[in-house]
């Protein structure tokens, strides 16, 4: 029996696309040669002088934690949807893991963090094709440019995955392969530049977004709402979640990965990172308990899905202020 016998066309296309895009990603990665001895200690005057290895280690760990959140979203959404769409939902949620790293390497990073163009967008020539992305220190931080590139890339990956939950049963796989890179370039990169760079017009207004409340959650949320209105009501009706254990597992991965989401936004292994994680953990616990009590006040029994929704609400609510709440 063949590998794809009795499998949906979505799964078949996903596997083929992931393989092809992964091979292309490997080719792109192989073209980036590290400048000089990457393991040497830097001396004053060197491009990498001032980099702290502890901060580098924490930021790379945070990158891995945030990346883990993407399959977590897939499981969370997949468990909530109808049983006939579980696999397709998980597949579409992890699809950005194949697409965004390539777009980010080619032009996305430069559009988001390149030299300012009108306070709205970065210059695509600054870091396009990973030009100038290497061992040099990133601005005033104690990490390398390549580490900053990696950390921001996983943020860019998870953002379109959030949109999938609103449209996963109303859009086909090829359409998503077109929508995701276009949305990333047209929406995500400009918002990132406007909010998270000193010259961005939103940053100039004094807006603070510690870990992505505006850049990630608001941009994806509004996009999901617009897409849902555009595509119309779902034709699949379901009363109960298809797989509650999937929902719980996805929520656990999200909570676990969120420590990298907010802790890494301190840009180093510092008390600031610890403070952000502390606030996140407390806020999430309170939101979970509040959801449970509201359910009880309305005469509903405790439900695992309700507890999970409370967790996600708490995580999202504290994100833009995780490092500021005292």
GROMACS .gro file of C-alpha atoms in nm:
model
  326
    1UNK     CA    1   0.000   0.000   0.000
    2UNK     CA    2   0.136   0.343  -0.091
    3UNK     CA    3   0.227   0.604   0.166
    4UNK     CA    4  -0.059   0.835   0.064
    5UNK     CA    5  -0.326   0.574  -0.001
    6UNK     CA    6  -0.656   0.663   0.165
    7UNK     CA    7  -0.515   1.000   0.268
    8UNK     CA    8  -0.675   1.334   0.192
    9UNK     CA    9  -0.540   1.546  -0.091
   10UNK     CA   10  -0.457   1.818   0.165
   11UNK     CA   11  -0.220   1.590   0.355
   12UNK     CA   12  -0.056   1.472   0.034
   13UNK     CA   13   0.003   1.826  -0.089
   14UNK     CA   14   0.130   1.931   0.254
   15UNK     CA   15   0.397   1.661   0.259
   16UNK     CA   16   0.513   1.743  -0.094
   17UNK     CA   17   0.521   2.118  -0.022
   18UNK     CA   18   0.710   2.075   0.305
   19UNK     CA   19   0.974   1.857   0.141
   20UNK     CA   20   1.028   2.095  -0.150
   21UNK     CA   21   1.035   2.407   0.067
   22UNK     CA   22   1.267   2.241   0.319
   23UNK     CA   23   1.514   2.153   0.044
   24UNK     CA   24   1.505   2.511  -0.078
   25UNK     CA   25   1.553   2.635   0.278
   26UNK     CA   26   1.859   2.415   0.319
   27UNK     CA   27   2.000   2.558  -0.004
   28UNK     CA   28   1.950   2.915   0.123
   29UNK     CA   29   2.110   2.831   0.457
   30UNK     CA   30   2.413   2.676   0.287
   31UNK     CA   31   2.481   2.997   0.094
   32UNK     CA   32   2.539   3.195   0.415
   33UNK     CA   33   2.903   3.165   0.516
   34UNK     CA   34   3.000   3.267   0.872
   35UNK     CA   35   3.251   3.556   0.876
   36UNK     CA   36   3.573   3.455   1.048
   37UNK     CA   37   3.602   3.228   1.349
   38UNK     CA   38   3.255   3.201   1.502
   39UNK     CA   39   3.394   3.048   1.823
   40UNK     CA   40   3.662   3.307   1.892
   41UNK     CA   41   3.635   3.564   2.169
   42UNK     CA   42   3.589   3.914   2.032
   43UNK     CA   43   3.828   4.193   2.117
   44UNK     CA   44   3.745   4.563   2.144
   45UNK     CA   45   3.688   4.699   1.797
   46UNK     CA   46   3.562   4.369   1.655
   47UNK     CA   47   3.213   4.357   1.504
   48UNK     CA   48   3.098   4.106   1.765
   49UNK     CA   49   3.251   4.274   2.068
   50UNK     CA   50   3.005   4.309   2.357
   51UNK     CA   51   2.808   3.993   2.281
   52UNK     CA   52   2.714   3.800   2.594
   53UNK     CA   53   2.705   3.422   2.556
   54UNK     CA   54   2.454   3.381   2.836
   55UNK     CA   55   2.214   3.619   2.666
   56UNK     CA   56   2.274   3.442   2.336
   57UNK     CA   57   2.193   3.105   2.493
   58UNK     CA   58   1.870   3.236   2.646
   59UNK     CA   59   1.755   3.400   2.324
   60UNK     CA   60   1.819   3.083   2.122
   61UNK     CA   61   1.634   2.880   2.385
   62UNK     CA   62   1.346   3.127   2.371
   63UNK     CA   63   1.340   3.090   1.992
   64UNK     CA   64   1.297   2.715   2.029
   65UNK     CA   65   1.019   2.764   2.285
   66UNK     CA   66   0.828   3.004   2.060
   67UNK     CA   67   0.864   2.771   1.762
   68UNK     CA   68   0.709   2.494   1.971
   69UNK     CA   69   0.397   2.707   2.009
   70UNK     CA   70   0.309   2.669   1.639
   71UNK     CA   71   0.231   2.295   1.654
   72UNK     CA   72   0.066   2.377   1.987
   73UNK     CA   73  -0.174   2.607   1.804
   74UNK     CA   74  -0.238   2.332   1.551
   75UNK     CA   75  -0.336   2.086   1.824
   76UNK     CA   76  -0.545   2.348   2.004
   77UNK     CA   77  -0.740   2.436   1.690
   78UNK     CA   78  -0.752   2.076   1.569
   79UNK     CA   79  -0.914   1.959   1.890
   80UNK     CA   80  -1.176   2.234   1.874
   81UNK     CA   81  -1.282   2.175   1.514
   82UNK     CA   82  -1.508   1.902   1.376
   83UNK     CA   83  -1.360   1.553   1.362
   84UNK     CA   84  -1.348   1.549   0.981
   85UNK     CA   85  -1.114   1.850   0.975
   86UNK     CA   86  -0.866   1.765   1.253
   87UNK     CA   87  -0.575   1.665   1.031
   88UNK     CA   88  -0.633   1.945   0.781
   89UNK     CA   89  -0.646   2.202   1.060
   90UNK     CA   90  -0.320   2.086   1.216
   91UNK     CA   91  -0.157   2.080   0.872
   92UNK     CA   92  -0.262   2.435   0.787
   93UNK     CA   93  -0.151   2.562   1.128
   94UNK     CA   94   0.204   2.433   1.084
   95UNK     CA   95   0.226   2.534   0.717
   96UNK     CA   96   0.390   2.872   0.803
   97UNK     CA   97   0.686   2.678   0.944
   98UNK     CA   98   0.773   2.584   0.586
   99UNK     CA   99   0.693   2.916   0.417
  100UNK     CA  100   0.784   3.200   0.652
  101UNK     CA  101   1.153   3.113   0.716
  102UNK     CA  102   1.216   3.138   0.341
  103UNK     CA  103   1.027   3.466   0.295
  104UNK     CA  104   1.187   3.603   0.613
  105UNK     CA  105   1.535   3.518   0.479
  106UNK     CA  106   1.472   3.666   0.137
  107UNK     CA  107   1.302   3.995   0.224
  108UNK     CA  108   1.086   3.983   0.538
  109UNK     CA  109   1.356   4.057   0.795
  110UNK     CA  110   1.477   4.356   0.596
  111UNK     CA  111   1.124   4.493   0.550
  112UNK     CA  112   1.070   4.468   0.926
  113UNK     CA  113   1.408   4.579   1.062
  114UNK     CA  114   1.592   4.741   0.773
  115UNK     CA  115   1.679   5.108   0.748
  116UNK     CA  116   1.364   5.315   0.796
  117UNK     CA  117   1.159   5.424   0.496
  118UNK     CA  118   0.896   5.678   0.600
  119UNK     CA  119   0.840   5.521   0.942
  120UNK     CA  120   0.632   5.246   0.781
  121UNK     CA  121   0.869   4.997   0.627
  122UNK     CA  122   1.230   4.885   0.631
  123UNK     CA  123   1.460   4.912   0.331
  124UNK     CA  124   1.460   4.570   0.154
  125UNK     CA  125   1.824   4.623   0.056
  126UNK     CA  126   1.950   4.644   0.416
  127UNK     CA  127   1.920   4.274   0.503
  128UNK     CA  128   1.763   4.128   0.189
  129UNK     CA  129   1.887   3.777   0.101
  130UNK     CA  130   2.035   3.770   0.455
  131UNK     CA  131   2.291   4.035   0.365
  132UNK     CA  132   2.465   4.161   0.682
  133UNK     CA  133   2.301   3.887   0.891
  134UNK     CA  134   2.588   3.726   1.080
  135UNK     CA  135   2.798   3.736   1.396
  136UNK     CA  136   2.802   4.113   1.438
  137UNK     CA  137   2.628   4.263   1.740
  138UNK     CA  138   2.265   4.369   1.695
  139UNK     CA  139   2.238   4.741   1.777
  140UNK     CA  140   2.280   4.797   2.153
  141UNK     CA  141   2.182   4.445   2.256
  142UNK     CA  142   2.430   4.182   2.372
  143UNK     CA  143   2.329   3.926   2.107
  144UNK     CA  144   2.433   3.871   1.747
  145UNK     CA  145   2.236   3.982   1.444
  146UNK     CA  146   2.181   3.617   1.349
  147UNK     CA  147   2.027   3.548   1.692
  148UNK     CA  148   1.792   3.846   1.658
  149UNK     CA  149   1.705   3.726   1.308
  150UNK     CA  150   1.618   3.379   1.441
  151UNK     CA  151   1.412   3.504   1.735
  152UNK     CA  152   1.205   3.741   1.524
  153UNK     CA  153   1.160   3.471   1.259
  154UNK     CA  154   0.972   3.241   1.497
  155UNK     CA  155   0.741   3.531   1.586
  156UNK     CA  156   0.676   3.576   1.215
  157UNK     CA  157   0.601   3.203   1.184
  158UNK     CA  158   0.342   3.181   1.460
  159UNK     CA  159   0.146   3.492   1.360
  160UNK     CA  160  -0.021   3.356   1.042
  161UNK     CA  161  -0.084   3.027   1.225
  162UNK     CA  162  -0.319   3.218   1.456
  163UNK     CA  163  -0.529   3.326   1.158
  164UNK     CA  164  -0.591   2.966   1.053
  165UNK     CA  165  -0.836   2.896   1.336
  166UNK     CA  166  -1.094   3.129   1.184
  167UNK     CA  167  -1.081   2.991   0.830
  168UNK     CA  168  -0.934   2.640   0.845
  169UNK     CA  169  -1.252   2.469   0.721
  170UNK     CA  170  -1.328   2.726   0.450
  171UNK     CA  171  -1.005   2.763   0.255
  172UNK     CA  172  -0.798   2.514   0.059
  173UNK     CA  173  -0.431   2.440   0.099
  174UNK     CA  174  -0.300   2.601  -0.226
  175UNK     CA  175  -0.482   2.925  -0.141
  176UNK     CA  176  -0.305   2.935   0.197
  177UNK     CA  177   0.030   2.884   0.026
  178UNK     CA  178  -0.037   3.211  -0.160
  179UNK     CA  179  -0.208   3.399   0.123
  180UNK     CA  180   0.054   3.339   0.394
  181UNK     CA  181   0.359   3.496   0.220
  182UNK     CA  182   0.152   3.784   0.081
  183UNK     CA  183   0.000   3.863   0.421
  184UNK     CA  184   0.342   3.840   0.581
  185UNK     CA  185   0.495   4.092   0.339
  186UNK     CA  186   0.200   4.332   0.312
  187UNK     CA  187   0.075   4.330   0.673
  188UNK     CA  188   0.310   4.170   0.924
  189UNK     CA  189   0.639   4.328   0.818
  190UNK     CA  190   0.510   4.689   0.808
  191UNK     CA  191   0.337   4.652   1.148
  192UNK     CA  192   0.654   4.507   1.298
  193UNK     CA  193   0.857   4.797   1.166
  194UNK     CA  194   0.607   5.059   1.283
  195UNK     CA  195   0.584   4.918   1.637
  196UNK     CA  196   0.921   4.759   1.714
  197UNK     CA  197   1.173   4.993   1.554
  198UNK     CA  198   1.268   5.333   1.698
  199UNK     CA  199   1.176   5.515   1.377
  200UNK     CA  200   0.838   5.344   1.334
  201UNK     CA  201   0.543   5.581   1.334
  202UNK     CA  202   0.350   5.384   1.598
  203UNK     CA  203   0.657   5.363   1.824
  204UNK     CA  204   0.697   5.740   1.783
  205UNK     CA  205   0.350   5.784   1.933
  206UNK     CA  206   0.475   5.624   2.253
  207UNK     CA  207   0.295   5.292   2.204
  208UNK     CA  208   0.452   5.008   2.406
  209UNK     CA  209   0.420   4.647   2.297
  210UNK     CA  210   0.643   4.429   2.510
  211UNK     CA  211   0.604   4.091   2.338
  212UNK     CA  212   0.361   4.115   2.049
  213UNK     CA  213   0.015   4.217   2.168
  214UNK     CA  214  -0.017   4.447   1.868
  215UNK     CA  215   0.238   4.302   1.625
  216UNK     CA  216   0.125   3.940   1.665
  217UNK     CA  217  -0.215   3.910   1.831
  218UNK     CA  218  -0.396   4.219   1.702
  219UNK     CA  219  -0.267   4.187   1.348
  220UNK     CA  220  -0.358   3.817   1.332
  221UNK     CA  221  -0.689   3.869   1.510
  222UNK     CA  222  -0.810   4.144   1.279
  223UNK     CA  223  -0.691   3.945   0.977
  224UNK     CA  224  -0.880   3.637   1.100
  225UNK     CA  225  -1.196   3.844   1.153
  226UNK     CA  226  -1.170   3.997   0.806
  227UNK     CA  227  -1.106   3.658   0.647
  228UNK     CA  228  -1.404   3.502   0.828
  229UNK     CA  229  -1.635   3.779   0.705
  230UNK     CA  230  -1.498   3.750   0.353
  231UNK     CA  231  -1.537   3.369   0.333
  232UNK     CA  232  -1.876   3.361   0.504
  233UNK     CA  233  -2.017   3.123   0.767
  234UNK     CA  234  -1.874   2.776   0.802
  235UNK     CA  235  -2.078   2.497   0.642
  236UNK     CA  236  -1.960   2.247   0.902
  237UNK     CA  237  -2.166   2.251   1.220
  238UNK     CA  238  -2.030   2.101   1.541
  239UNK     CA  239  -2.154   2.121   1.898
  240UNK     CA  240  -1.867   1.955   2.084
  241UNK     CA  241  -1.489   1.967   2.038
  242UNK     CA  242  -1.367   1.676   1.831
  243UNK     CA  243  -1.074   1.586   2.056
  244UNK     CA  244  -1.042   1.740   2.403
  245UNK     CA  245  -0.699   1.581   2.478
  246UNK     CA  246  -0.564   1.760   2.169
  247UNK     CA  247  -0.697   2.088   2.307
  248UNK     CA  248  -0.532   2.027   2.645
  249UNK     CA  249  -0.201   1.922   2.488
  250UNK     CA  250  -0.202   2.224   2.257
  251UNK     CA  251  -0.274   2.454   2.551
  252UNK     CA  252   0.013   2.302   2.750
  253UNK     CA  253   0.254   2.361   2.461
  254UNK     CA  254   0.133   2.719   2.428
  255UNK     CA  255   0.178   2.792   2.800
  256UNK     CA  256   0.522   2.632   2.797
  257UNK     CA  257   0.633   2.813   2.483
  258UNK     CA  258   0.495   3.146   2.605
  259UNK     CA  259   0.780   3.170   2.854
  260UNK     CA  260   1.009   3.213   2.554
  261UNK     CA  261   0.758   3.450   2.398
  262UNK     CA  262   0.771   3.697   2.687
  263UNK     CA  263   1.101   3.599   2.849
  264UNK     CA  264   1.289   3.634   2.523
  265UNK     CA  265   1.137   3.977   2.472
  266UNK     CA  266   1.367   4.097   2.750
  267UNK     CA  267   1.645   4.031   2.494
  268UNK     CA  268   1.870   3.857   2.744
  269UNK     CA  269   1.899   3.637   3.052
  270UNK     CA  270   1.812   3.905   3.305
  271UNK     CA  271   1.587   3.990   3.596
  272UNK     CA  272   1.367   4.162   3.338
  273UNK     CA  273   1.307   3.826   3.170
  274UNK     CA  274   1.224   3.666   3.504
  275UNK     CA  275   0.982   3.948   3.581
  276UNK     CA  276   0.801   3.903   3.249
  277UNK     CA  277   0.767   3.526   3.300
  278UNK     CA  278   0.644   3.577   3.656
  279UNK     CA  279   0.373   3.818   3.543
  280UNK     CA  280   0.270   3.587   3.262
  281UNK     CA  281   0.237   3.282   3.487
  282UNK     CA  282   0.029   3.465   3.748
  283UNK     CA  283  -0.197   3.636   3.493
  284UNK     CA  284  -0.261   3.308   3.313
  285UNK     CA  285  -0.348   3.126   3.634
  286UNK     CA  286  -0.589   3.402   3.735
  287UNK     CA  287  -0.755   3.401   3.391
  288UNK     CA  288  -0.797   3.023   3.403
  289UNK     CA  289  -0.956   3.037   3.748
  290UNK     CA  290  -1.178   3.330   3.647
  291UNK     CA  291  -1.311   3.141   3.345
  292UNK     CA  292  -1.392   2.841   3.567
  293UNK     CA  293  -1.577   3.060   3.820
  294UNK     CA  294  -1.775   3.236   3.547
  295UNK     CA  295  -1.879   2.897   3.411
  296UNK     CA  296  -1.997   2.799   3.759
  297UNK     CA  297  -2.184   3.127   3.802
  298UNK     CA  298  -2.377   3.049   3.483
  299UNK     CA  299  -2.464   2.703   3.608
  300UNK     CA  300  -2.222   2.517   3.383
  301UNK     CA  301  -2.002   2.228   3.494
  302UNK     CA  302  -1.625   2.258   3.492
  303UNK     CA  303  -1.496   2.176   3.143
  304UNK     CA  304  -1.143   2.111   3.027
  305UNK     CA  305  -1.203   2.320   2.716
  306UNK     CA  306  -1.320   2.613   2.927
  307UNK     CA  307  -1.007   2.591   3.140
  308UNK     CA  308  -0.793   2.587   2.825
  309UNK     CA  309  -0.973   2.890   2.683
  310UNK     CA  310  -0.910   3.073   3.009
  311UNK     CA  311  -0.539   2.992   2.981
  312UNK     CA  312  -0.515   3.128   2.627
  313UNK     CA  313  -0.708   3.442   2.723
  314UNK     CA  314  -0.468   3.507   3.010
  315UNK     CA  315  -0.160   3.452   2.797
  316UNK     CA  316  -0.282   3.686   2.525
  317UNK     CA  317  -0.400   3.956   2.767
  318UNK     CA  318  -0.070   3.988   2.956
  319UNK     CA  319   0.162   3.969   2.654
  320UNK     CA  320   0.184   4.340   2.558
  321UNK     CA  321   0.251   4.441   2.921
  322UNK     CA  322   0.429   4.136   3.063
  323UNK     CA  323   0.749   4.327   3.128
  324UNK     CA  324   0.580   4.646   3.245
  325UNK     CA  325   0.335   4.527   3.514
  326UNK     CA  326   0.479   4.585   3.861
   0.00000   0.00000   0.00000
